Short mmCIF file of C-alpha atoms and ligand atoms in Angstrom, two decimals:
data_model
loop_
_atom_site.label_atom_id
_atom_site.label_comp_id
_atom_site.label_asym_id
_atom_site.label_seq_id
_atom_site.Cartn_x
_atom_site.Cartn_y
_atom_site.Cartn_z
CA MET A 1 -1.33 9.39 33.81
CA GLN A 2 0.70 7.20 31.65
CA LYS A 3 3.43 9.71 30.18
CA VAL A 4 6.56 10.19 28.29
CA ILE A 5 8.68 13.73 28.86
CA LEU A 6 10.63 15.00 25.84
CA LYS A 7 14.09 16.08 25.98
CA LYS A 8 14.35 19.80 26.12
CA GLY A 9 14.41 21.09 22.45
CA LYS A 10 12.67 18.11 21.09
CA GLU A 11 9.26 19.25 21.02
CA LYS A 12 9.61 20.79 17.39
CA SER A 13 8.30 17.61 15.43
CA VAL A 14 5.45 17.52 17.95
CA MET A 15 4.54 21.08 17.21
CA HIS A 16 4.93 20.27 13.55
CA ARG A 17 2.39 17.39 14.12
CA HIS A 18 4.57 14.70 12.90
CA PRO A 19 2.98 11.81 14.26
CA TRP A 20 6.38 9.96 15.47
CA ILE A 21 8.51 10.13 18.38
CA PHE A 22 11.61 8.69 18.27
CA SER A 23 13.25 7.22 21.29
CA GLY A 24 16.17 9.34 21.24
CA ALA A 25 13.77 12.43 21.86
CA ILE A 26 12.62 11.14 25.19
CA ALA A 27 14.05 12.05 28.57
CA PHE A 28 11.47 10.03 30.93
CA VAL A 29 9.28 7.42 30.48
CA GLU A 30 6.42 6.35 32.64
CA ALA A 31 4.47 3.81 30.74
CA SER A 32 4.17 0.18 29.48
CA ASP A 33 4.08 -0.99 26.27
CA GLY A 34 1.14 -0.60 23.80
CA GLN A 35 -0.44 1.67 26.35
CA LEU A 36 -1.87 5.34 25.60
CA VAL A 37 0.57 7.79 26.98
CA ALA A 38 0.40 11.79 27.25
CA VAL A 39 3.48 13.32 25.26
CA CYS A 40 4.99 16.28 27.57
CA ALA A 41 7.17 19.02 27.07
CA HIS A 42 10.14 19.44 29.35
CA ASP A 43 8.25 21.52 31.74
CA GLY A 44 5.04 18.95 31.83
CA THR A 45 2.74 20.52 29.62
CA VAL A 46 0.98 17.94 27.41
CA LEU A 47 1.72 18.47 23.66
CA ALA A 48 0.00 15.34 22.41
CA TRP A 49 -1.31 11.43 22.79
CA GLY A 50 -0.18 8.37 21.38
CA TYR A 51 0.78 4.93 22.30
CA TYR A 52 4.31 3.67 23.50
CA ASN A 53 6.46 0.93 22.74
CA SER A 54 9.71 0.52 24.36
CA ARG A 55 11.02 -2.09 21.65
CA THR A 56 10.84 0.20 18.72
CA ASP A 57 12.85 3.25 17.55
CA ILE A 58 9.41 4.93 17.06
CA ALA A 59 8.51 4.84 20.69
CA VAL A 60 5.26 6.68 20.40
CA ARG A 61 2.81 7.15 17.38
CA LEU A 62 0.40 10.19 18.04
CA LEU A 63 -3.19 9.81 17.71
CA SER A 64 -4.20 13.21 18.91
CA PHE A 65 -2.48 16.93 19.23
CA GLY A 66 -3.22 18.93 22.44
CA ASP A 67 -4.39 17.65 25.70
CA HIS A 68 -7.42 15.69 24.34
CA LYS A 69 -7.12 12.16 25.47
CA PRO A 70 -7.95 9.94 22.43
CA ASP A 71 -11.39 8.27 23.05
CA ALA A 72 -14.22 6.29 21.40
CA ASP A 73 -15.74 9.79 20.22
CA LEU A 74 -12.39 10.48 18.41
CA PHE A 75 -12.20 7.14 16.96
CA ALA A 76 -15.63 7.53 15.85
CA ASP A 77 -14.90 11.03 14.43
CA ARG A 78 -11.67 9.71 12.46
CA ILE A 79 -13.48 6.93 10.83
CA ARG A 80 -16.40 9.07 9.63
CA ALA A 81 -13.82 11.42 8.30
CA SER A 82 -12.10 8.44 6.56
CA TYR A 83 -15.36 7.27 4.85
CA ALA A 84 -16.50 10.92 4.03
CA LEU A 85 -13.21 11.42 2.07
CA ARG A 86 -13.71 8.40 -0.14
CA GLU A 87 -17.08 9.41 -0.66
CA VAL A 88 -16.60 12.85 -1.61
CA THR A 89 -13.60 12.26 -3.62
CA GLY A 90 -15.69 9.66 -5.66
CA ILE A 91 -14.03 6.46 -4.89
CA THR A 92 -16.93 4.66 -3.36
CA GLN A 93 -19.00 5.57 -6.78
CA CYS A 94 -16.39 3.75 -9.10
CA THR A 95 -15.61 0.79 -6.80
CA ASN A 96 -16.60 -1.52 -4.05
CA ALA A 97 -13.03 -1.90 -3.04
CA TYR A 98 -11.02 0.55 -1.16
CA ARG A 99 -8.70 1.48 1.56
CA LEU A 100 -10.89 2.84 4.24
CA ILE A 101 -8.09 3.44 7.11
CA HIS A 102 -4.71 4.20 5.85
CA SER A 103 -2.59 4.18 8.93
CA GLU A 104 -0.62 7.60 9.85
CA GLY A 105 -2.68 8.90 6.36
CA ASP A 106 -5.95 8.44 8.06
CA MET A 107 -4.32 9.60 11.77
CA LEU A 108 -4.87 6.37 12.83
CA PRO A 109 -1.39 4.90 12.98
CA GLY A 110 -0.83 1.38 12.92
CA LEU A 111 -4.14 0.62 11.50
CA ILE A 112 -5.34 -0.51 7.91
CA VAL A 113 -8.62 -1.44 6.73
CA ASP A 114 -9.62 -2.62 3.44
CA TRP A 115 -13.30 -2.54 2.39
CA TYR A 116 -13.99 -5.27 -0.14
CA ASN A 117 -17.64 -4.96 -1.36
CA GLY A 118 -19.12 -4.52 2.02
CA HIS A 119 -16.67 -7.01 3.85
CA CYS A 120 -13.52 -5.37 6.03
CA VAL A 121 -10.18 -6.80 6.63
CA MET A 122 -8.28 -5.03 9.31
CA GLN A 123 -4.65 -5.19 9.63
CA SER A 124 -3.01 -4.16 13.18
CA LEU A 125 0.58 -3.23 12.84
CA THR A 126 1.78 -2.17 16.22
CA SER A 127 1.18 -3.06 20.00
CA GLY A 128 -0.75 0.05 20.55
CA MET A 129 -2.89 -0.54 17.72
CA ASP A 130 -3.48 -4.19 19.19
CA THR A 131 -4.97 -2.74 22.38
CA LEU A 132 -7.19 -0.28 20.54
CA LYS A 133 -8.24 -2.57 17.63
CA VAL A 134 -11.41 -4.06 19.74
CA THR A 135 -12.92 -0.60 20.31
CA ILE A 136 -12.37 0.51 16.71
CA ALA A 137 -13.55 -2.69 15.36
CA THR A 138 -16.93 -1.86 17.29
CA ILE A 139 -17.00 1.40 16.10
CA ILE A 140 -16.55 0.49 12.23
CA ASN A 141 -19.38 -2.09 13.06
CA ASP A 142 -21.81 0.78 14.43
CA ILE A 143 -20.85 3.23 11.83
CA LEU A 144 -20.41 1.28 8.61
CA LYS A 145 -22.33 -1.80 9.27
CA PRO A 146 -20.07 -4.04 7.30
CA LYS A 147 -21.24 -7.66 6.39
CA SER A 148 -18.12 -8.93 8.15
CA ILE A 149 -14.87 -8.13 9.67
CA TYR A 150 -11.56 -10.29 9.44
CA GLU A 151 -8.34 -9.50 10.98
CA ARG A 152 -5.40 -10.30 9.05
CA SER A 153 -2.42 -8.79 11.36
CA ASP A 154 0.25 -11.06 9.71
CA HIS A 155 2.52 -8.38 8.78
CA GLU A 156 6.23 -8.93 9.04
CA GLY A 157 6.62 -5.69 11.17
CA ARG A 158 4.84 -6.97 14.13
CA LYS A 159 7.73 -9.13 15.30
CA THR A 160 9.64 -6.09 15.85
CA GLU A 161 6.72 -4.70 17.96
CA GLY A 162 6.94 -8.07 20.07
CA LEU A 163 3.78 -9.25 18.48
CA GLN A 164 3.02 -12.64 16.52
CA ALA A 165 0.90 -12.91 13.66
CA HIS A 166 -2.69 -12.90 14.33
CA SER A 167 -5.64 -13.61 11.70
CA ALA A 168 -9.41 -14.38 12.76
CA GLN A 169 -12.82 -13.69 11.89
CA VAL A 170 -13.69 -10.82 14.40
CA TYR A 171 -17.58 -10.13 13.14
CA GLY A 172 -19.93 -12.00 10.81
CA HIS A 173 -18.59 -14.49 8.18
CA THR A 174 -16.06 -13.25 5.55
CA PRO A 175 -16.04 -15.56 2.51
CA GLU A 176 -13.27 -17.45 1.26
CA ILE A 177 -13.29 -15.45 -1.98
CA ILE A 178 -15.01 -11.89 -2.27
CA GLU A 179 -16.02 -10.59 -5.83
CA ILE A 180 -15.13 -7.02 -5.97
CA ASN A 181 -16.05 -4.69 -9.12
CA GLU A 182 -13.42 -1.90 -9.77
CA ASN A 183 -14.45 0.72 -12.60
CA GLY A 184 -16.68 -2.27 -14.25
CA MET A 185 -13.63 -4.69 -13.72
CA LEU A 186 -14.37 -8.07 -11.64
CA PHE A 187 -11.74 -9.16 -9.31
CA LEU A 188 -11.60 -12.21 -7.12
CA VAL A 189 -10.20 -11.60 -3.57
CA ASP A 190 -8.70 -13.99 -1.34
CA VAL A 191 -8.47 -12.21 2.12
CA ARG A 192 -7.01 -15.21 3.96
CA GLN A 193 -4.16 -16.20 1.72
CA GLY A 194 -3.78 -13.53 -0.50
CA GLN A 195 -0.79 -11.00 -0.28
CA LYS A 196 -1.35 -7.98 2.28
CA THR A 197 -5.20 -7.97 2.79
CA GLY A 198 -6.00 -9.64 -0.53
CA PHE A 199 -5.84 -6.65 -2.97
CA PHE A 200 -3.83 -3.80 -4.26
CA CYS A 201 -6.47 -1.26 -4.47
CA ASP A 202 -3.62 1.55 -4.58
CA GLN A 203 -2.76 0.83 -8.27
CA ARG A 204 -6.56 1.34 -9.05
CA ASP A 205 -5.94 4.63 -10.90
CA ASN A 206 -3.05 3.48 -12.81
CA ARG A 207 -4.90 0.47 -13.90
CA ASN A 208 -7.43 2.79 -15.59
CA LYS A 209 -4.37 4.38 -17.09
CA VAL A 210 -3.23 1.19 -18.77
CA LYS A 211 -6.78 0.73 -19.73
CA GLY A 212 -6.76 3.83 -21.74
CA ILE A 213 -3.37 3.17 -23.73
CA ALA A 214 -3.73 -0.30 -24.13
CA LYS A 215 -5.78 -0.59 -27.27
CA GLY A 216 -3.85 -2.54 -30.17
CA ARG A 217 -0.90 -3.45 -28.11
CA ASP A 218 1.00 -6.76 -26.55
CA VAL A 219 0.83 -6.68 -23.04
CA LEU A 220 3.67 -7.96 -20.75
CA ASN A 221 2.81 -7.74 -16.97
CA LEU A 222 5.83 -8.54 -14.56
CA PHE A 223 4.80 -8.98 -10.70
CA SER A 224 1.29 -9.41 -12.11
CA TYR A 225 -0.42 -10.99 -8.97
CA THR A 226 -3.89 -11.54 -9.81
CA GLY A 227 -3.77 -9.78 -12.99
CA GLY A 228 -4.96 -6.39 -12.31
CA PHE A 229 -3.01 -4.68 -14.90
CA THR A 230 -3.74 -7.56 -17.13
CA ILE A 231 -7.32 -7.30 -16.98
CA ALA A 232 -7.20 -3.55 -17.22
CA ALA A 233 -5.63 -3.94 -20.30
CA LEU A 234 -7.34 -6.47 -22.31
CA LEU A 235 -10.71 -4.80 -21.09
CA GLY A 236 -9.22 -1.60 -22.89
CA GLY A 237 -8.69 -3.57 -25.89
CA ALA A 238 -5.06 -5.08 -26.07
CA LYS A 239 -4.36 -7.86 -28.57
CA SER A 240 -2.55 -9.96 -26.07
CA ALA A 241 -1.22 -10.50 -22.52
CA VAL A 242 1.55 -12.45 -20.62
CA SER A 243 1.19 -12.36 -17.19
CA VAL A 244 4.48 -13.29 -15.17
CA ASP A 245 4.49 -13.80 -11.22
CA GLY A 246 6.41 -16.00 -8.52
CA SER A 247 3.09 -17.14 -6.95
CA GLY A 248 1.15 -19.67 -8.20
CA THR A 249 -2.01 -19.11 -6.17
CA ALA A 250 -2.04 -15.38 -7.34
CA LEU A 251 -1.72 -16.77 -11.02
CA GLU A 252 -4.76 -19.28 -10.37
CA LEU A 253 -6.64 -16.16 -9.66
CA ALA A 254 -5.38 -14.17 -12.52
CA HIS A 255 -6.79 -17.23 -14.44
CA ARG A 256 -10.07 -17.10 -12.80
CA ASN A 257 -10.05 -13.21 -13.06
CA CYS A 258 -10.06 -13.45 -16.72
CA GLU A 259 -12.57 -16.01 -17.00
CA LEU A 260 -14.74 -13.68 -15.14
CA ASN A 261 -14.31 -10.85 -17.35
CA THR A 262 -14.65 -12.93 -20.45
CA VAL A 263 -11.74 -11.62 -21.80
CA ARG A 264 -11.30 -13.37 -25.45
CA GLN A 265 -8.02 -12.30 -26.26
CA THR A 266 -4.94 -14.65 -25.80
CA HIS A 267 -3.66 -14.79 -22.01
CA GLU A 268 -0.53 -16.54 -21.13
CA ILE A 269 0.12 -16.90 -17.29
CA VAL A 270 3.91 -17.53 -16.63
CA LYS A 271 4.77 -18.74 -13.35
CA ALA A 272 8.36 -17.50 -12.96
CA ASP A 273 10.79 -15.35 -11.00
CA VAL A 274 10.67 -12.00 -12.96
CA PHE A 275 14.37 -11.33 -12.62
CA ASP A 276 14.87 -14.52 -14.42
CA TYR A 277 12.53 -14.35 -16.72
CA ILE A 278 13.57 -10.88 -18.14
CA ASN A 279 17.28 -12.38 -18.22
CA ASN A 280 16.21 -15.36 -20.29
CA SER A 281 13.45 -13.94 -22.86
CA ASP A 282 12.91 -11.73 -25.39
CA ILE A 283 10.80 -8.96 -24.98
CA THR A 284 8.24 -8.52 -27.91
CA GLN A 285 5.17 -6.79 -26.20
CA ASN A 286 4.78 -2.90 -26.43
CA LEU A 287 3.24 -2.27 -22.91
CA ILE A 288 5.11 -3.53 -20.17
CA ILE A 289 3.98 -3.08 -16.39
CA CYS A 290 6.70 -3.59 -13.84
CA ASP A 291 5.08 -3.42 -10.32
CA PRO A 292 7.61 -5.42 -8.16
CA PRO A 293 7.21 -5.90 -4.35
CA ALA A 294 9.39 -3.28 -2.30
CA LEU A 295 12.94 -3.79 -2.99
CA ALA A 296 13.79 -1.32 -0.05
CA LYS A 297 12.20 -2.63 3.08
CA ASN A 298 14.30 -0.12 5.31
CA LYS A 299 16.91 2.87 5.13
CA ALA A 300 19.72 0.57 5.04
CA SER A 301 18.45 -1.41 2.18
CA VAL A 302 18.36 1.86 -0.24
CA LYS A 303 21.28 1.46 -2.18
CA ASN A 304 20.96 -2.30 -2.71
CA ALA A 305 17.42 -1.80 -3.99
CA ALA A 306 18.00 1.32 -6.23
CA ARG A 307 20.57 -1.17 -7.73
CA GLY A 308 17.59 -3.91 -8.09
CA TYR A 309 15.54 -1.47 -9.57
CA LYS A 310 17.81 -0.42 -11.94
CA LYS A 311 18.81 -3.61 -13.15
CA LEU A 312 15.12 -4.58 -13.75
CA ASN A 313 14.16 -1.55 -15.81
CA LEU A 314 17.56 -1.67 -17.54
CA LYS A 315 16.56 -5.10 -19.02
CA ILE A 316 13.05 -4.47 -19.83
CA ILE A 317 13.97 -0.86 -21.27
CA ALA A 318 16.94 -2.55 -23.47
CA LYS A 319 14.87 -5.18 -24.92
CA CYS A 320 11.46 -3.54 -25.52
CA PRO A 321 10.55 -2.86 -29.20
CA SER A 322 10.39 0.61 -30.52
CA ASP A 323 6.92 2.50 -29.74
CA SER A 324 6.84 0.58 -26.19
CA PHE A 325 4.87 2.05 -23.13
CA LEU A 326 6.38 0.85 -19.62
CA LEU A 327 4.63 1.53 -16.57
CA THR A 328 7.09 1.07 -13.86
CA CYS A 329 6.35 1.56 -10.25
CA SER A 330 8.28 1.24 -6.72
CA CYS A 331 6.05 0.89 -3.59
CA SER A 332 9.13 1.33 -1.29
CA ARG A 333 8.53 4.47 0.61
CA PHE A 334 12.29 5.01 1.36
CA ILE A 335 12.80 5.31 -2.25
CA ASP A 336 11.09 8.86 -3.05
CA HIS A 337 9.96 10.11 -6.62
CA LYS A 338 13.22 11.74 -7.23
CA LEU A 339 15.39 8.65 -6.57
CA PHE A 340 13.16 6.53 -8.26
CA GLN A 341 13.36 8.83 -11.41
CA GLN A 342 17.34 9.35 -11.20
CA ILE A 343 17.21 5.28 -11.49
CA VAL A 344 14.97 5.05 -14.47
CA PHE A 345 16.71 7.90 -15.83
CA ALA A 346 20.02 5.54 -15.33
CA ALA A 347 18.46 2.53 -16.69
CA CYS A 348 17.30 4.40 -19.86
CA ASN A 349 20.79 6.01 -20.29
CA ASP A 350 22.66 2.78 -19.92
CA ALA A 351 20.32 0.85 -22.54
CA GLY A 352 20.94 3.59 -25.02
CA ARG A 353 17.22 4.30 -25.84
CA ASP A 354 15.43 7.49 -26.23
CA ALA A 355 12.35 7.51 -24.18
CA CYS A 356 10.13 10.19 -22.24
CA ILE A 357 7.99 10.55 -19.48
CA ALA A 358 4.39 10.44 -20.63
CA GLY A 359 2.95 10.35 -16.86
CA ARG A 360 3.82 10.19 -13.31
CA TYR A 361 1.52 8.76 -11.05
CA SER A 362 1.23 8.16 -6.99
CA GLN A 363 -1.30 6.53 -4.73
CA PRO A 364 -5.14 7.27 -4.72
CA ALA A 365 -7.15 9.25 -2.22
CA ASP A 366 -8.17 6.26 -0.34
CA HIS A 367 -4.35 5.97 0.87
CA PRO A 368 -4.32 9.52 1.78
CA VAL A 369 -0.60 11.12 2.50
CA ASN A 370 -0.44 12.69 5.83
CA ILE A 371 0.78 16.13 4.87
CA TYR A 372 3.14 16.22 8.33
CA CYS A 373 4.25 12.75 7.43
CA PRO A 374 6.01 12.48 4.31
CA GLU A 375 6.47 9.04 5.06
CA THR A 376 3.16 8.31 4.16
CA GLU A 377 3.91 8.80 0.29
CA TYR A 378 5.25 5.53 -1.01
CA LEU A 379 3.69 4.64 -4.58
CA LYS A 380 5.78 5.99 -7.45
CA ALA A 381 4.72 5.10 -11.21
CA LEU A 382 6.07 6.27 -14.21
CA LEU A 383 4.64 5.67 -17.72
CA LEU A 384 7.81 5.73 -20.06
CA TYR A 385 7.34 5.83 -23.79
CA ILE A 386 10.34 4.36 -25.57
CA TYR A 387 11.03 5.39 -28.95
N1 SAH B 1 0.36 -5.26 -9.86
C1 SAH B 1 -0.15 -6.08 -8.96
C2 SAH B 1 0.46 -6.16 -7.69
C3 SAH B 1 1.78 -6.81 -7.49
S1 SAH B 1 2.31 -6.99 -5.95
C4 SAH B 1 -1.48 -5.89 -8.92
O1 SAH B 1 -2.06 -4.49 -9.31
O2 SAH B 1 -2.59 -6.45 -8.25
C5 SAH B 1 4.04 -8.13 -5.98
C6 SAH B 1 3.88 -9.26 -6.62
O3 SAH B 1 5.06 -9.75 -6.94
C7 SAH B 1 2.91 -10.40 -6.08
O4 SAH B 1 2.16 -10.96 -6.59
C8 SAH B 1 4.42 -11.25 -5.71
O5 SAH B 1 3.85 -12.69 -5.69
C9 SAH B 1 5.57 -11.08 -6.65
N2 SAH B 1 6.81 -11.43 -6.84
C10 SAH B 1 7.69 -10.85 -5.61
N3 SAH B 1 8.93 -11.22 -6.10
C11 SAH B 1 8.86 -11.76 -7.07
C12 SAH B 1 9.81 -12.53 -7.99
N4 SAH B 1 11.22 -12.26 -7.72
N5 SAH B 1 9.53 -13.04 -9.17
C13 SAH B 1 8.14 -13.37 -9.62
N6 SAH B 1 7.31 -12.43 -8.63
C14 SAH B 1 7.42 -12.08 -7.52
#
């Protein structure tokens, strides 16, 4: 039996069902990278099961607690439970694009599976998940019968796991572009070339909030990607929209998404670096969305990232007209809600503007937060009203 034995006194996090074992907690290893291991207390009692990697700080990611070795039945149970959660919470009724498996949030660490109108896109983030992914894809096929499964394992984090990028058709045929319907809005998703697995399902609820307040407003969508917030605002009755992003291919899809939803208002697309754009342009719009990529990629970069978020928000808040809404977001898990609010507070204060928080949002139920692993909560959004 492959196993790791914990140092005396290091059982606490496992007893608290935290799914990560750091290398410093381990006294003895008899395991190879990517393989299933039993995690044992100092006296040899099996506490949990997970997979091991000697290359990473998180040496074991746990799949189950107690002495039940994970097998195909356990994975099938997890996948059924994940689907049931999306169904019971109403997500499958309002959209045909959602996250089916959210890694630790669904107790399948290292695995992301997004569902796009019947097509699955899976992403393996770790060497342990790489050894399990064929089994899991087969189970997804059996239980959910998707039209196709495409693997999009090109996340940067794979390098530290000792893995190369790998993208391939796993099952069936995945079209170049998939059309999805989210709350009545149509979007084109490019699962091969798009960012992450092609679409940001995690902003679904926030897009709806924007739709609800957009009527009669002019919209500036910063870091627009394929225009998710833009379409929501325009369908919600906004007068006009400007979408700004650095990616030409994303903006091309934003344009096509506007056509697909037959929006009639003026929609301007600007390919630019957002930081340059907000330095050099006036902001005349009174509904602004700011949804940058994660500026803090690790703990060490939190300070710099906090400066980046503040600069960005300060520029917007200082320049926007009175009676503006700003939906400002951070998807960096190393910056928590409290710190993000402090950053935005400092930006308002430096801008000398009166402002209040009209809404405080996070990620939807298809991106569940593992209660034992607060690190799985990553999305923060504040809806500010600026007087
Ligand atoms: N709000 C979008 C998702 C944004 S993802 C949605 O709901 O779908 C972040 C986007 O920021 C990506 O499209 C990426 O191309 C863009 N981006 C990253 N850095 C940028 C920069 N410095 N300037 C402009 N765009 C940038």
